[in-house]
Amino acid sequence: MPTSTPDALRDVSVIIVGAGFSGLGLGIQLRRRGESSFVILERADDVGGSWRDNTYPGVACDVPSPLYSYSFRTNPDWSRMFSPGQEIWDYLRAAAREEGLGPHLRFGAEMLEARWNENDHRWTVRTPQGEFYGDVLVAATGHLTDIKLPEVPGLETFTGELFHSARWNHDFPLAGKRIGVVGTGASAIQIVPQLAEIADQLVVFQRSAPYIQPRRDRVFSEAEKNLFRRDQRTVEEMREMLFWYNDSRFAARRLIDDYLAEASWQALSHLDKQVSDPELRAKLTPDYTIGCKRILLSDDYYPAIQRPNVHLEAAALERVEGSTAFSAAGEAFELDVLVVATGFETYDLPSSYRIFGRGGNALADHWSNGMQAYKSIATAGFPNLFLLNGPGTSLGHNSVIYMIEAQIDHLLAALDWRSAHDGRVLEVSSDIENAFAKRLDEGAAETVIIRGGCSSWYLDPRNGRATLSWPDFAHRFRDECAPFDPAAYDHGEQSAARA
Amino acid sequence: MSTASTVPATAGDVKENHGSLHIGDLEVNFFDSVDEHSGLPPIVLVHGTGGSARSHFGFLFPMLAAKQRVVAVDLATPQGPPDEGQIRMAEQVQAVIEKVLPDRPVTLAGYSLGAVVAATAAGTRPDLVGGLILMAGWLKTDAQQKLRNDIWRALRQSDVEALRRYQAFCAFSAPLLAMLSDGEIEALVSSFRTDDLMAAQMEINRHVDLTDVAPKIACPTLIVAGTDDLMTPFRQSKRLFGAIADARYTEVTSGHAMVVERPAELVHLIAAFNANPNQYPAGAILPTRRP
Ligand SMILES: Cc1cc2nc3c(=O)[nH]c(=O)nc-3n(C[C@H](O)[C@H](O)[C@H](O)COP(=O)(O)OP(=O)(O)OC[C@H]3O[C@@H](n4cnc5c(N)ncnc54)[C@H](O)[C@@H]3O)c2cc1C
């Protein structure tokens, strides 16, 4: 056992792992309810999760800011409809500070291993800062947090500068360089227009063309922001309008003809308007049904691609030799820099190899056929473990924060129930978990995620299941998953009293 | 009252059967999603003035049909005296229910004039209806509504293009119209009907009166009003809330065209009510939704 320095929160009621939107959101709600027995373990040196790690040029949310924020902390100060990443990070830092989370946060506290103790029915979490003990463990570890590099032979031999979009090297001067960007997903299309301005040459390796719709971004004027400050209801009204509008876009994901056609038209007419060269247009035209992968929003990506110093290589990066990058189409490019914007480990989460439930079973083993959880929050064999923003929570059409908040409500009700029932342990049965997962699989089978003819990060390639995706309206998630029903849980054991 | 059909509807991927029946010389069409999916009661949708199952329920029909059976009625416009319109139309709905969904409780959901028709159907045949949803309905046509009806009539005589613009102006909320581009406004405007059938329905609207039938509605009822509705102002929905014994009330931030402005929120309200009509007790105003 590592030596532990004294820490008043070493032994608590709730251990939260991760200080992104999920972990902080739960922490804020606990504080507001006057709870003090909780600790938030974060491996990095600050809060913010995705918004701490993604500092690439052009980083911004793609769900409008008034909606992409906590409902219980609306923000009148967003500079624009799609605020830059720095502002979102600042928003989260201010939230953590002003809501009094400081004393609860432990940085450099990576969860190396979490174990359910069968004797006292509690969790032990091992970190570089010693062990923490808790009745309840909350994995708020995200699923767009552990970077994924492409499996490209020779990548490690690249003689130039190479980094992932979520680990941007701001010390390396990019101006005047020959830069390759690998990938054309949500990050890449924000990065490319920025790099196009400064690069000598920019090559974009595109495995599959994305659908891009107009962004309709705009700044909020001082008068608007002032109104938001003076009358909070006006922020809420905008948020509600954005929420219900976005939720209606699920009809296209559910492949309802007219809505699907409308979504395609919005993207393809944007392409037509911005790109006149038929050959380039063909390269930029996706070969799957819209919504199968995340629909991207950009007004400056297509113009950037058409700059004389930018080349769209409509083929994947295939191998690297020294300073030469070869595409799958056989083209060779001499490069000084490779920016890898290939996303994250999504379906086989590193954190799941570190959580051990009953019988020392790893969550990753429990999930060997794909991750799943009852109401996206609880798994069989892992008592008193709750997942935030885990399986079955991703949306292509609405804000993830809404989903996280619904889960927080479930969790708070579960904690209340435990308090009222002598701290009894909450655990779902495999049957209940499987029945829920089966319904999600059936739902997903009706959506574009499964039927759209693409492979996306919402899918688990080991089994073809859409394990990350919530295959319904966002509002339906709240309707179904926010309510806590004690009858769904077994609750025999009792956590031992805290030391 | 009339609503735009900016959403030309199809049932998309959802299976549906089309059927029809005759009442006297009127042919009544309906669409049935057939698949039950669950033990939930089927939902019967009734459209509003100037609309059809497709134009008003292009979103609601397929999205609700993903979870429960849905039948949507295309009302035929009766030619008789306008004050008998609501009962003649209610008979059509009752006939469709008896033919397609006999001997089982259904949830009847009407929008605009369809709400009036649904309320009439539920009040005159309580045995057919297990739950009732009245979206943008009204109890009895009042002077404000008659005034609008007068303008409608006058413009139809004098300036049909102005009439279309007036309809768009009345149907949608100010905040929604304010957001649209010129092209989008023109697309809305051109979607409005001004034909004889529409005019006949406007006459029926003029004569709506549910004061006698409302107290006879016995089933759990959900009343949905649009905060910015100029055609059936939310106070009319509140009058229904007062008149129907087992009613609960909620508002969506929308003009009259709530099926276009807030379709996902309506799916939420209808699906939640259908799954558990008594989630909120009679007399309740639903808690404000703050997504
Ligand atoms: C560039 C980018 C843009 C995005 N834009 C949008 C958008 O517009 N709309 C939208 O809805 N979503 C967007 N997302 C998704 C975004 O990830 C979520 O919206 C949200 O930020 C997730 O919050 P989270 O707290 O669940 O996870 P994260 O933000 O990933 O936070 C997880 C935290 O857990 C920590 N952690 C992980 N493992 C451990 C461990 N073993 N021990 C200790 N700590 C650990 C991580 O360091 C991290 O701080 C975007 C994501 C990215 C990357």
PDB file of C-alpha atoms and ligand atoms in Angstrom, chain A residues 16-25 41-56 59-64 68 70 82 88 92 106 108-113 125-127 139-146 165-167 186-187 190 294 344 350-351 354 388-390 394-395 398-402 404 457, ligand 1:
ATOM      1  CA  ILE A  16     -15.861  10.858  -8.238  1.00  0.00           C
ATOM      2  CA  VAL A  17     -13.184  10.131 -10.819  1.00  0.00           C
ATOM      3  CA  GLY A  18     -12.803  12.826 -13.476  1.00  0.00           C
ATOM      4  CA  ALA A  19     -13.260  16.608 -13.349  1.00  0.00           C
ATOM      5  CA  GLY A  20     -14.897  17.376 -16.672  1.00  0.00           C
ATOM      6  CA  PHE A  21     -18.508  18.472 -17.218  1.00  0.00           C
ATOM      7  CA  SER A  22     -19.699  15.205 -15.630  1.00  0.00           C
ATOM      8  CA  GLY A  23     -17.645  15.063 -12.470  1.00  0.00           C
ATOM      9  CA  LEU A  24     -17.913  18.797 -11.799  1.00  0.00           C
ATOM     10  CA  GLY A  25     -21.661  18.792 -12.477  1.00  0.00           C
ATOM     11  CA  LEU A  41      -9.958  12.578  -8.331  1.00  0.00           C
ATOM     12  CA  GLU A  42      -8.494  14.031 -11.512  1.00  0.00           C
ATOM     13  CA  ARG A  43      -5.374  12.737 -13.188  1.00  0.00           C
ATOM     14  CA  ALA A  44      -4.497  16.063 -14.803  1.00  0.00           C
ATOM     15  CA  ASP A  45      -3.533  19.260 -13.037  1.00  0.00           C
ATOM     16  CA  ASP A  46      -6.746  21.193 -13.603  1.00  0.00           C
ATOM     17  CA  VAL A  47     -10.480  20.754 -14.116  1.00  0.00           C
ATOM     18  CA  GLY A  48     -12.165  20.893 -17.532  1.00  0.00           C
ATOM     19  CA  GLY A  49     -11.757  17.483 -19.162  1.00  0.00           C
ATOM     20  CA  SER A  50     -12.163  17.809 -22.927  1.00  0.00           C
ATOM     21  CA  TRP A  51     -11.928  21.588 -22.670  1.00  0.00           C
ATOM     22  CA  ARG A  52      -8.659  21.485 -20.780  1.00  0.00           C
ATOM     23  CA  ASP A  53      -7.087  19.005 -23.179  1.00  0.00           C
ATOM     24  CA  ASN A  54      -8.273  20.419 -26.498  1.00  0.00           C
ATOM     25  CA  THR A  55      -6.479  23.685 -27.108  1.00  0.00           C
ATOM     26  CA  TYR A  56      -5.955  23.338 -30.847  1.00  0.00           C
ATOM     27  CA  VAL A  59     -11.391  24.667 -30.971  1.00  0.00           C
ATOM     28  CA  ALA A  60     -15.029  25.416 -30.164  1.00  0.00           C
ATOM     29  CA  CYS A  61     -18.201  23.571 -29.299  1.00  0.00           C
ATOM     30  CA  ASP A  62     -20.547  22.531 -32.096  1.00  0.00           C
ATOM     31  CA  VAL A  63     -23.696  22.623 -29.991  1.00  0.00           C
ATOM     32  CA  PRO A  64     -24.670  26.268 -29.337  1.00  0.00           C
ATOM     33  CA  TYR A  68     -23.858  23.531 -24.231  1.00  0.00           C
ATOM     34  CA  TYR A  70     -25.303  23.501 -17.299  1.00  0.00           C
ATOM     35  CA  PHE A  82     -20.367  28.600 -30.682  1.00  0.00           C
ATOM     36  CA  ILE A  88     -15.775  26.845 -22.130  1.00  0.00           C
ATOM     37  CA  LEU A  92     -15.898  25.205 -16.012  1.00  0.00           C
ATOM     38  CA  ARG A 106      -7.418  16.227  -5.996  1.00  0.00           C
ATOM     39  CA  GLY A 108      -2.492  14.369 -10.187  1.00  0.00           C
ATOM     40  CA  ALA A 109      -4.745  11.730  -8.690  1.00  0.00           C
ATOM     41  CA  GLU A 110      -5.139   9.265 -11.495  1.00  0.00           C
ATOM     42  CA  MET A 111      -7.298   6.287 -10.699  1.00  0.00           C
ATOM     43  CA  LEU A 112      -4.763   3.502 -11.230  1.00  0.00           C
ATOM     44  CA  GLU A 113      -7.068   0.862  -9.891  1.00  0.00           C
ATOM     45  CA  VAL A 125      -9.248   3.653  -5.381  1.00  0.00           C
ATOM     46  CA  ARG A 126      -5.485   3.588  -5.727  1.00  0.00           C
ATOM     47  CA  THR A 127      -3.834   6.760  -7.016  1.00  0.00           C
ATOM     48  CA  ALA A 139     -16.706   6.991 -13.062  1.00  0.00           C
ATOM     49  CA  ALA A 140     -16.884  10.395 -14.736  1.00  0.00           C
ATOM     50  CA  THR A 141     -13.860   9.575 -16.834  1.00  0.00           C
ATOM     51  CA  GLY A 142     -15.219  10.620 -20.224  1.00  0.00           C
ATOM     52  CA  HIS A 143     -14.945   8.766 -23.503  1.00  0.00           C
ATOM     53  CA  LEU A 144     -13.263  11.415 -25.633  1.00  0.00           C
ATOM     54  CA  THR A 145     -10.292  11.752 -23.366  1.00  0.00           C
ATOM     55  CA  ASP A 146      -7.769   8.991 -24.158  1.00  0.00           C
ATOM     56  CA  SER A 165      -5.049  17.399 -31.826  1.00  0.00           C
ATOM     57  CA  ALA A 166      -5.881  16.975 -28.137  1.00  0.00           C
ATOM     58  CA  ARG A 167      -2.209  17.265 -27.150  1.00  0.00           C
ATOM     59  CA  ALA A 186     -15.027  17.378 -35.778  1.00  0.00           C
ATOM     60  CA  SER A 187     -11.571  18.485 -34.629  1.00  0.00           C
ATOM     61  CA  GLN A 190     -11.920  23.299 -36.987  1.00  0.00           C
ATOM     62  CA  ARG A 294     -21.313  13.338 -36.590  1.00  0.00           C
ATOM     63  CA  PHE A 344     -10.209   8.995 -29.080  1.00  0.00           C
ATOM     64  CA  PRO A 350      -8.941   2.413 -20.756  1.00  0.00           C
ATOM     65  CA  SER A 351     -10.660   3.253 -17.457  1.00  0.00           C
ATOM     66  CA  ARG A 354      -8.902  -0.335 -13.954  1.00  0.00           C
ATOM     67  CA  LEU A 388     -21.554   9.313 -16.052  1.00  0.00           C
ATOM     68  CA  ASN A 389     -21.433   9.971 -19.799  1.00  0.00           C
ATOM     69  CA  GLY A 390     -20.622   6.304 -20.365  1.00  0.00           C
ATOM     70  CA  SER A 394     -23.768   9.931 -26.967  1.00  0.00           C
ATOM     71  CA  LEU A 395     -25.918  12.023 -29.243  1.00  0.00           C
ATOM     72  CA  ASN A 398     -28.187  17.494 -29.065  1.00  0.00           C
ATOM     73  CA  SER A 399     -26.062  18.497 -26.070  1.00  0.00           C
ATOM     74  CA  VAL A 400     -24.262  15.886 -24.001  1.00  0.00           C
ATOM     75  CA  ILE A 401     -24.585  18.150 -20.950  1.00  0.00           C
ATOM     76  CA  TYR A 402     -28.326  17.504 -20.954  1.00  0.00           C
ATOM     77  CA  ILE A 404     -25.114  14.189 -18.014  1.00  0.00           C
ATOM     78  CA  TRP A 457     -16.871   6.185 -33.272  1.00  0.00           C
TER      79      TRP A 457
HETATM   80  C1  LIG C   1     -12.949  19.015 -29.202  1.00  0.00           C
HETATM   81  C2  LIG C   1     -14.228  18.532 -28.621  1.00  0.00           C
HETATM   82  C3  LIG C   1     -15.407  19.240 -28.848  1.00  0.00           C
HETATM   83  C4  LIG C   1     -16.598  18.805 -28.328  1.00  0.00           C
HETATM   84  N1  LIG C   1     -17.738  19.534 -28.578  1.00  0.00           N
HETATM   85  C5  LIG C   1     -18.906  19.100 -28.081  1.00  0.00           C
HETATM   86  C6  LIG C   1     -20.101  19.830 -28.330  1.00  0.00           C
HETATM   87  O1  LIG C   1     -20.105  20.851 -28.980  1.00  0.00           O
HETATM   88  N2  LIG C   1     -21.261  19.342 -27.848  1.00  0.00           N
HETATM   89  C7  LIG C   1     -21.293  18.197 -27.111  1.00  0.00           C
HETATM   90  O2  LIG C   1     -22.378  17.821 -26.682  1.00  0.00           O
HETATM   91  N3  LIG C   1     -20.187  17.509 -26.835  1.00  0.00           N
HETATM   92  C8  LIG C   1     -18.990  17.924 -27.305  1.00  0.00           C
HETATM   93  N4  LIG C   1     -17.855  17.214 -27.035  1.00  0.00           N
HETATM   94  C9  LIG C   1     -17.931  16.022 -26.190  1.00  0.00           C
HETATM   95  C10 LIG C   1     -17.407  16.322 -24.787  1.00  0.00           C
HETATM   96  O3  LIG C   1     -16.448  15.365 -24.501  1.00  0.00           O
HETATM   97  C11 LIG C   1     -18.517  16.267 -23.780  1.00  0.00           C
HETATM   98  O4  LIG C   1     -19.497  17.187 -24.134  1.00  0.00           O
HETATM   99  C12 LIG C   1     -18.095  16.604 -22.359  1.00  0.00           C
HETATM  100  O5  LIG C   1     -17.086  17.569 -22.307  1.00  0.00           O
HETATM  101  C13 LIG C   1     -17.681  15.357 -21.616  1.00  0.00           C
HETATM  102  O6  LIG C   1     -17.477  15.648 -20.269  1.00  0.00           O
HETATM  103  P1  LIG C   1     -17.049  14.472 -19.284  1.00  0.00           P
HETATM  104  O7  LIG C   1     -16.813  15.096 -17.973  1.00  0.00           O
HETATM  105  O8  LIG C   1     -18.029  13.384 -19.338  1.00  0.00           O
HETATM  106  O9  LIG C   1     -15.705  13.870 -19.907  1.00  0.00           O
HETATM  107  P2  LIG C   1     -14.288  14.583 -20.101  1.00  0.00           P
HETATM  108  O10 LIG C   1     -14.429  15.992 -20.418  1.00  0.00           O
HETATM  109  O11 LIG C   1     -13.526  13.714 -21.016  1.00  0.00           O
HETATM  110  O12 LIG C   1     -13.632  14.502 -18.647  1.00  0.00           O
HETATM  111  C14 LIG C   1     -13.158  13.285 -18.122  1.00  0.00           C
HETATM  112  C15 LIG C   1     -12.089  13.622 -17.090  1.00  0.00           C
HETATM  113  O13 LIG C   1     -11.702  12.419 -16.451  1.00  0.00           O
HETATM  114  C16 LIG C   1     -10.298  12.405 -16.337  1.00  0.00           C
HETATM  115  N5  LIG C   1      -9.892  11.024 -16.239  1.00  0.00           N
HETATM  116  C17 LIG C   1     -10.029  10.044 -17.180  1.00  0.00           C
HETATM  117  N6  LIG C   1      -9.526   8.887 -16.726  1.00  0.00           N
HETATM  118  C18 LIG C   1      -9.070   9.125 -15.474  1.00  0.00           C
HETATM  119  C19 LIG C   1      -8.464   8.311 -14.481  1.00  0.00           C
HETATM  120  N7  LIG C   1      -8.204   7.012 -14.689  1.00  0.00           N
HETATM  121  N8  LIG C   1      -8.139   8.880 -13.286  1.00  0.00           N
HETATM  122  C20 LIG C   1      -8.400  10.176 -13.053  1.00  0.00           C
HETATM  123  N9  LIG C   1      -8.966  11.003 -13.963  1.00  0.00           N
HETATM  124  C21 LIG C   1      -9.299  10.471 -15.154  1.00  0.00           C
HETATM  125  C22 LIG C   1      -9.804  13.104 -17.567  1.00  0.00           C
HETATM  126  O14 LIG C   1      -8.516  13.612 -17.412  1.00  0.00           O
HETATM  127  C23 LIG C   1     -10.850  14.199 -17.733  1.00  0.00           C
HETATM  128  O15 LIG C   1     -10.479  15.363 -17.043  1.00  0.00           O
HETATM  129  C24 LIG C   1     -16.640  17.634 -27.551  1.00  0.00           C
HETATM  130  C25 LIG C   1     -15.474  16.912 -27.334  1.00  0.00           C
HETATM  131  C26 LIG C   1     -14.280  17.342 -27.849  1.00  0.00           C
HETATM  132  C27 LIG C   1     -13.045  16.527 -27.586  1.00  0.00           C
END
